[in-house]
XYZ file of C-alpha atoms in Angstrom:
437
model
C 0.000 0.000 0.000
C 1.560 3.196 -1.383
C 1.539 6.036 1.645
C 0.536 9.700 1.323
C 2.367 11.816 3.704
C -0.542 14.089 4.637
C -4.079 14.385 2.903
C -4.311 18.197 3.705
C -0.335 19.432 3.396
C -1.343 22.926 4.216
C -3.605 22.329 6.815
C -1.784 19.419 8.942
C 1.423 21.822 8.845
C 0.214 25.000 9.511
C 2.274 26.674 12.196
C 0.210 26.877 15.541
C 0.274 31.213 15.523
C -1.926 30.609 12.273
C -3.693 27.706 13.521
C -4.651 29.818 16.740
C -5.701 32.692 14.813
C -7.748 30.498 12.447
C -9.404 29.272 15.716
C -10.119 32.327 16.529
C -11.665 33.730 13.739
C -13.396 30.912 13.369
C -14.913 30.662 16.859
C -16.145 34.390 16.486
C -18.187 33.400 13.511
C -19.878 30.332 14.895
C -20.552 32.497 18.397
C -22.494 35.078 16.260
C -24.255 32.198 13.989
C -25.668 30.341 17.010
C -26.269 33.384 18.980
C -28.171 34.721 16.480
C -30.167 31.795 15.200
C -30.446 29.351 18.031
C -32.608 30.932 20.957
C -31.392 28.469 23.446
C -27.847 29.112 23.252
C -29.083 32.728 23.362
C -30.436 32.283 26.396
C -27.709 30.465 28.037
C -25.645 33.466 26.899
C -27.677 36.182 28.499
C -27.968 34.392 31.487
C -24.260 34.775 31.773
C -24.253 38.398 30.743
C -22.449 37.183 27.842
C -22.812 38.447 24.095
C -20.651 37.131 21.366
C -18.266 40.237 21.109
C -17.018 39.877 24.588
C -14.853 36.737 22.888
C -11.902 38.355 21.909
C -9.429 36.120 22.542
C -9.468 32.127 22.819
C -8.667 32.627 26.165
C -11.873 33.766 26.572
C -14.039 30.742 25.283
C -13.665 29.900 29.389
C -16.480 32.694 29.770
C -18.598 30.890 28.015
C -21.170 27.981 29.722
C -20.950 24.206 29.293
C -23.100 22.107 27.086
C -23.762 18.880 27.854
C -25.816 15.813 27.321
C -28.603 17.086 29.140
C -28.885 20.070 27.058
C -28.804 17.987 23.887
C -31.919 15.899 25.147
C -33.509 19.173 26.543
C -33.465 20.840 23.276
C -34.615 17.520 21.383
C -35.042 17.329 18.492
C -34.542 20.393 16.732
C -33.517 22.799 19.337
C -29.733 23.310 18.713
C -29.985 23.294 14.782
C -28.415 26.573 13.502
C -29.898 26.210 10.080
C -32.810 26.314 8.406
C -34.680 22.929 7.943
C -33.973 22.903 4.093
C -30.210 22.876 4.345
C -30.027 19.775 6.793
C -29.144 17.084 4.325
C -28.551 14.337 7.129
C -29.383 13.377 10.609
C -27.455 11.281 12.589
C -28.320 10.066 16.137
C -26.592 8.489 19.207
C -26.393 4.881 20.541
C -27.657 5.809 23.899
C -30.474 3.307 25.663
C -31.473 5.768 28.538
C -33.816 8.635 27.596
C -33.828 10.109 24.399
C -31.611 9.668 21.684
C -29.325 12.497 20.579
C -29.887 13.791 17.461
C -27.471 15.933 15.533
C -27.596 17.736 11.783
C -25.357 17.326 9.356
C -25.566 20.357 5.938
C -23.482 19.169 2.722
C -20.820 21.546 3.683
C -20.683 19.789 7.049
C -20.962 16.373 5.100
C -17.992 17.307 3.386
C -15.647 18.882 6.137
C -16.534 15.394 7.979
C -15.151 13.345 5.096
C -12.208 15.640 4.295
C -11.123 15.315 8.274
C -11.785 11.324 7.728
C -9.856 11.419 4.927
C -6.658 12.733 6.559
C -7.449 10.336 9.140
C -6.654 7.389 6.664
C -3.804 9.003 4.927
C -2.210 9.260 8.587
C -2.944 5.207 8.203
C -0.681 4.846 4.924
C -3.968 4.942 2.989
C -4.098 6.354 -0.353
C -6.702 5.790 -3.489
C -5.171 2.488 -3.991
C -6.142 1.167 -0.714
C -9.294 -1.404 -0.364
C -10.765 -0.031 2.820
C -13.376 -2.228 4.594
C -16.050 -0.137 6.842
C -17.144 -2.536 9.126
C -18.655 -0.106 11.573
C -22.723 -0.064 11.565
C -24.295 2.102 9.314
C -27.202 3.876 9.905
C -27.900 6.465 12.858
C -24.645 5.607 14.476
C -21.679 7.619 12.791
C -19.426 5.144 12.609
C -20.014 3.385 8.858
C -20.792 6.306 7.242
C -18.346 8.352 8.777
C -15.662 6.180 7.455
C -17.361 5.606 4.418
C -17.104 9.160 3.570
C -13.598 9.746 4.044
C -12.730 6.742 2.280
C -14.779 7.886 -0.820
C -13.011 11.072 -0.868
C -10.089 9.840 -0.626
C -10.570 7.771 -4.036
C -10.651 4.315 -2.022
C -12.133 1.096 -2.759
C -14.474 1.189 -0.073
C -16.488 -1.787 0.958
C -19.682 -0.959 3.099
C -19.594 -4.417 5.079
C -21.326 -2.390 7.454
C -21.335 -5.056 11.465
C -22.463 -8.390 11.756
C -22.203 -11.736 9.809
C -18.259 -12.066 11.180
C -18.086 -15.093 8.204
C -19.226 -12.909 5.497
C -16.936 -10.462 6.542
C -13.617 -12.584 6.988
C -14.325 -13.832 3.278
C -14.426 -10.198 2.270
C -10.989 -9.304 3.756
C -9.858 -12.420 2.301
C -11.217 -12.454 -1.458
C -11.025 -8.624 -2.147
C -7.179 -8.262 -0.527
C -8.694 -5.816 2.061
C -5.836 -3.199 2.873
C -7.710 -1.438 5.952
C -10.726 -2.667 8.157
C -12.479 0.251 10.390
C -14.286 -1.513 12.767
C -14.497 -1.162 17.286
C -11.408 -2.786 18.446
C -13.666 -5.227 20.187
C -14.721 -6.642 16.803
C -11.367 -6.252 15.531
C -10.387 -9.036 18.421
C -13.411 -10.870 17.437
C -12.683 -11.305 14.115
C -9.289 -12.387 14.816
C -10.575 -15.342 17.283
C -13.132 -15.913 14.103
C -10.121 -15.912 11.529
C -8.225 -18.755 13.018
C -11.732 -20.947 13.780
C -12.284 -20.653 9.694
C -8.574 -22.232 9.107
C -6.748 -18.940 8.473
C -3.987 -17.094 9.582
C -2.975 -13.281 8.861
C -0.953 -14.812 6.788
C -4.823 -15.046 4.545
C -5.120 -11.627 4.626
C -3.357 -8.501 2.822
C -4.454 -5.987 5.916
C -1.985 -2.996 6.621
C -3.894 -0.710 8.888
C -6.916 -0.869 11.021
C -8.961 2.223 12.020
C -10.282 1.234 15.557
C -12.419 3.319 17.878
C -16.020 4.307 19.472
C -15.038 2.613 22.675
C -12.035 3.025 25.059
C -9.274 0.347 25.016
C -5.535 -0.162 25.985
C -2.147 -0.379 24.325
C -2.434 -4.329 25.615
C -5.155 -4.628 23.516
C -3.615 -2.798 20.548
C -0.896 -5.074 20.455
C -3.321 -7.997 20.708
C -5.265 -7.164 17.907
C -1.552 -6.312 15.372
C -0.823 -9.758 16.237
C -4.109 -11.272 15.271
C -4.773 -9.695 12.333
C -1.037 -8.712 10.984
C -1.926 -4.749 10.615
C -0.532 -1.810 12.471
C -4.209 -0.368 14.660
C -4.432 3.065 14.340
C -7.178 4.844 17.809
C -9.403 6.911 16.171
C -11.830 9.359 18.442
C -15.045 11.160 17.523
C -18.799 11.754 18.912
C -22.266 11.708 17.194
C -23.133 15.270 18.562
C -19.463 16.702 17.261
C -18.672 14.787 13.778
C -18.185 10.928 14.067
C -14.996 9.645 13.824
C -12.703 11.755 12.136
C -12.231 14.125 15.644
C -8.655 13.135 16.271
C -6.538 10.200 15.399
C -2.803 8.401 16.222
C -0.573 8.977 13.674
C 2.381 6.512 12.539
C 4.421 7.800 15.503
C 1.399 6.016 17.973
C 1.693 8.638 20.865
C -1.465 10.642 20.937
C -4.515 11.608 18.931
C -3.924 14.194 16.622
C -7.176 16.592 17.079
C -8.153 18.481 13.765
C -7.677 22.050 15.439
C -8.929 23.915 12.551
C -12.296 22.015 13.138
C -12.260 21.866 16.954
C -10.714 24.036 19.778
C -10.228 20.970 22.320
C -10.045 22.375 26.425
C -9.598 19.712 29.317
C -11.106 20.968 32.687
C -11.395 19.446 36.309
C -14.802 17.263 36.057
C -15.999 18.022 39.520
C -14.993 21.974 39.317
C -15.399 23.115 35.711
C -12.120 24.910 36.057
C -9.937 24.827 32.420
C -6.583 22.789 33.572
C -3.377 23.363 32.222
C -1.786 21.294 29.005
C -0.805 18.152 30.111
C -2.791 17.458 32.946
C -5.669 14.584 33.074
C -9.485 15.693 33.099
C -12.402 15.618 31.378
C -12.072 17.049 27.475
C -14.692 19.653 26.478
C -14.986 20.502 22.530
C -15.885 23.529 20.756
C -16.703 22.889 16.691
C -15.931 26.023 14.818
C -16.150 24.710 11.219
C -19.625 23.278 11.863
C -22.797 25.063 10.474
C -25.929 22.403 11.018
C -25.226 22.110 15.043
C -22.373 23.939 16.261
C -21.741 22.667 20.418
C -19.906 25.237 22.280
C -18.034 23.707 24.926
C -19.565 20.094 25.262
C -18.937 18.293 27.545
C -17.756 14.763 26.184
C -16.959 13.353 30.028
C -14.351 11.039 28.090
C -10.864 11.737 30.326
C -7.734 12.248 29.301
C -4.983 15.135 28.417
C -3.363 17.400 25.738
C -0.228 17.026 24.614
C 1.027 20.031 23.411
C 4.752 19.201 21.753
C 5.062 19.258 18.468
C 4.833 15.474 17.332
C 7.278 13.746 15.214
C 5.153 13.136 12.120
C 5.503 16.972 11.314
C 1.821 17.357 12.150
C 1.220 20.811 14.338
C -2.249 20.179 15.577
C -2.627 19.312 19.100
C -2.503 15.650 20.698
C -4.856 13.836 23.492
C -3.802 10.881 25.277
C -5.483 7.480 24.432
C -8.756 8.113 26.402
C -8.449 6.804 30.407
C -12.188 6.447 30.891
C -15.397 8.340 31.062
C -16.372 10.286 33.833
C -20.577 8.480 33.228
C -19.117 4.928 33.036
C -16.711 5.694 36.059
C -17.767 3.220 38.587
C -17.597 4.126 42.366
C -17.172 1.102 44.063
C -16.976 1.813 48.238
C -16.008 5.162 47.628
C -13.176 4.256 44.967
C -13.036 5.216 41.720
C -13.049 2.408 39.196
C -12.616 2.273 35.204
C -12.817 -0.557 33.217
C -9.929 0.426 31.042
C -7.836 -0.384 34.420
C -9.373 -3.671 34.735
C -8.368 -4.547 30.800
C -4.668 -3.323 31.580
C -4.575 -5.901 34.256
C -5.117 -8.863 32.569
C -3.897 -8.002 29.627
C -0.636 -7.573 30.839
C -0.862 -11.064 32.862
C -0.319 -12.867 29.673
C -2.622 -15.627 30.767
C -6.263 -14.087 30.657
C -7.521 -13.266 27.430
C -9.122 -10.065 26.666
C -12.505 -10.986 26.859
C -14.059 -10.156 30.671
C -17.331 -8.609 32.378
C -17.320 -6.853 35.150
C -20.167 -7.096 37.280
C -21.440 -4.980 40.531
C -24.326 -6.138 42.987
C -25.350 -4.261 46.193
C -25.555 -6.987 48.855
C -26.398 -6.112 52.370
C -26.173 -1.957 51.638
C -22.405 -3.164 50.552
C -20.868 -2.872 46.928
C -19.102 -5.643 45.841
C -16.872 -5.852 42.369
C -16.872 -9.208 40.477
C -14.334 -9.836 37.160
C -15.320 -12.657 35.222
C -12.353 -13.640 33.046
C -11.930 -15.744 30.312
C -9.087 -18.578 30.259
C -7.350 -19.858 27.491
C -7.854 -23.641 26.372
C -4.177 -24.540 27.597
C -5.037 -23.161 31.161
C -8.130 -24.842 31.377
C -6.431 -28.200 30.566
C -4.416 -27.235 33.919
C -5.100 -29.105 37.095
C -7.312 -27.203 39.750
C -4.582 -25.811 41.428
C -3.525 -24.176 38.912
C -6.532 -22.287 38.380
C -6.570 -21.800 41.743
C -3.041 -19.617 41.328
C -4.042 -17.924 38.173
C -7.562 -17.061 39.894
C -5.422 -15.766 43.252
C -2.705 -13.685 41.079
C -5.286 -11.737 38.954
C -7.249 -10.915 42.093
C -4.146 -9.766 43.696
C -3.113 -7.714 41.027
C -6.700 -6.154 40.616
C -6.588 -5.008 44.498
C -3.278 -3.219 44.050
C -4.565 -1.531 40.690
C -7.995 -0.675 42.206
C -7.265 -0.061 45.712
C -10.247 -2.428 46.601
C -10.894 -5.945 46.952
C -13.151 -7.951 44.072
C -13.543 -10.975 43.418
C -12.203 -12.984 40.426
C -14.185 -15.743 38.465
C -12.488 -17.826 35.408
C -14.418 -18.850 32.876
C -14.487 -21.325 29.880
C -13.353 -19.826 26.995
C -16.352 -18.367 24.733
C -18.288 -17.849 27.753
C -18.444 -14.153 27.811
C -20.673 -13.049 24.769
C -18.868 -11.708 21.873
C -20.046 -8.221 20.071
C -19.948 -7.267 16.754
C -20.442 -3.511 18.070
C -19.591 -1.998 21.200
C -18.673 -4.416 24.014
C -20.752 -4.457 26.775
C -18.036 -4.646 30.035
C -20.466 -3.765 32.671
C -23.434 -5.199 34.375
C -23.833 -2.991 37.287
C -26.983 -4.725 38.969
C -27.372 -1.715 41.525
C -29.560 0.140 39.306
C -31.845 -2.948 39.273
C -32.821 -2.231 42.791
């Protein structure tokens, strides 16, 4: 697979004083668009004695209130749309499964700024129009398959919309059609490789370079997990229904951060409890602001994903700003006897125990007025053809390790291999059984 340096030369390089004035420019014209045409941002403005010409710096974005989830349901379905009905050429809507769905608007200009970002996004991959680019995200409402369908259209790719599901059907496609990059969650990607050597193959099978994994959190255990599976180099890729799908911010080739598309998005990272903007290079919560958006600009949203900016320069020649592979979410943090608890901790664990394999559930009951943690973990064949004692010691280490990691005790419980359900989408880590009660 031939390899394009950069998609956008101009754009990926430009020095950060023109970047931030871009930004800024930018930000002043989507202030006055939404202030003037969406009555609930408006509002939220004048209730902080706030009109768009007091932003005259970026510095100054802090003024400004949070959006968040809440707001997005609030103002369903219509309520944040910043353009007339006529000029929305697409919907798109979130996965949630409490309360209402989130619905954001796409125009043709925003259609085309999403695939353009998407497209750089794959050339960072080694894409170019000779690649064979398999989309095996879901289409539909979610962003993901058409998200990375787009970009690989523009970028003159073979693009196969395998779309999720049907793991055999889409093995044979990576095999037959010499399938150069597969877009999929990394979940799946692990899936497929367990599928893969069930049908009789190897990676040997398969012509994959790069793999364009993302719209769930997972570890740099489980990237190397996946490379070895499916013989590809995984490229993280980040992005949110409500902001533009993936195509936010993706690694590069140097793998040490998430390149986010600053002349797009201004990115912030603030203390979740507080509000208050943190310094670059400290861990909170990251809050967008799209300034190249024109169906449903978000200022400030709150995405409660965690993690950090990196603000050197990166080694791919690349000036826009880096964020840390994502830590956790501040909504799927789980607060277990007071501690803090993310499942992304959990996965480093026994990933880096070498004798677990990456499938696991964690699962929280409320016995007696008293939390209590439970990690089910799959074993591999070879450890369940162990004696008893032997499980016993594997079963004993993991725990131990988890208590150090976590600070609290939980319980550990092997399983058979295949036990835990597989997912062609997200994967469902968590059974918290409290909110049963």
């Amino acid at each position: 697979m031939d390899t394009q340096t950069y998609w956008n030369r101009e754009t990926e390089l430009m020095p950060r004083g023109r970047l931030k004035a871009l930004q800024l420019d930018r930000l002043k014209t989507t202030l006055r668009r939404v202030y003037d045409n969406v009555p609930y941002y408006r509002d939220m403005m004048r209730e902080r004695g706030i009109e768009p010409g007091d932003v005259k710096s970026l510095e100054d974005l802090r003024l400004l209130p949070f959006l968040t989830k809440r707001d997005l349901r609030d103002t369903y379905p219509f309520g944040l749309f910043a353009v007339p009905f006529e000029d929305i050429v697409r919907v798109h809507a979130s996965s949630g499964t409490t309360g209402k769905q989130i619905i954001a608007g796409y125009t043709r200009r925003d259609i085309d700024t999403w695939a353009d970002c998407m497209a750089r996004c794959l050339v960072m991959m080694g894409a170019d129009k000779n690649a064979r680019v398999q989309v095996s995200y879901g289409y539909g409402l979610f962003t993901g398959g058409l998200g990375a369908h787009g970009g690989a259209e523009k970028l003159g790719a073979m693009t196969i919309p395998a779309s999720s599901g049907n793991t055999q059907r889409q093995i044979n496609l990576l095999k037959d059609l010499g399938v150069t990059v597969l877009c999929c969650t990394p979940s799946y990607a692990l899936y497929l490789a367990e599928a893969l050597a069930e049908m009789g193959y190897t990676k040997a099978d398969l012509s994959l370079k790069a793999g364009c994994f993302g719209a769930e959190p997972w570890t740099e255990k489980m990237r190397v997990r996946i490379e070895a599976g499916l013989g590809l180099k995984a490229y993280d890729i980040y992005g949110l229904t409500e902001i533009m799908g993936p195509s936010v911010a993706q690694t590069c080739s140097c793998q040490n951060g998430l390149h986010i598309w600053e002349d797009c998005n201004i990115a912030e990272i603030i203390d979740p409890d507080t509000g208050e903007v943190l310094p670059e290079g400290q861990t909170g919560e990251l809050v967008i602001t799209t300034i190249n958006k024109d169906g449903m600009p978000l200022i400030r949203y709150r995405t409660r994903d965690i993690t950090r900016l990196i603000p050197e320069q990166c080694e791919c020649g690349r000036t826009h700003i880096r964020m840390s592979r994502l830590e956790g979410r501040t909504d799927d943090m789980l607060i277990i006897r007071g501690v803090n608890v993310f499942p992304s901790q959990i996965e480093t664990v026994l990933l880096s125990s070498g004798e677990a394999a990456p499938h696991y559930q964690i699962i929280v009951e409320r016995v007696n007025n008293t939390d209590s943690l439970t990690v089910e973990i799959e074993v591999s064949e070879k450890m369940l053809s162990d004696d008893v004692r032997g499980m016993e010691e594997l079963g004993n280490k993991l725990r131990r390790s988890l208590d150090s990691v976590l600070g609290l005790t939980c319980k550990v419980r092997l399983v058979e291999p295949k036990t835990i359900a597989r997912s062609e989408g997200k994967a469902k880590r968590v059974i918290d059984k409290r909110k049963l009660d």
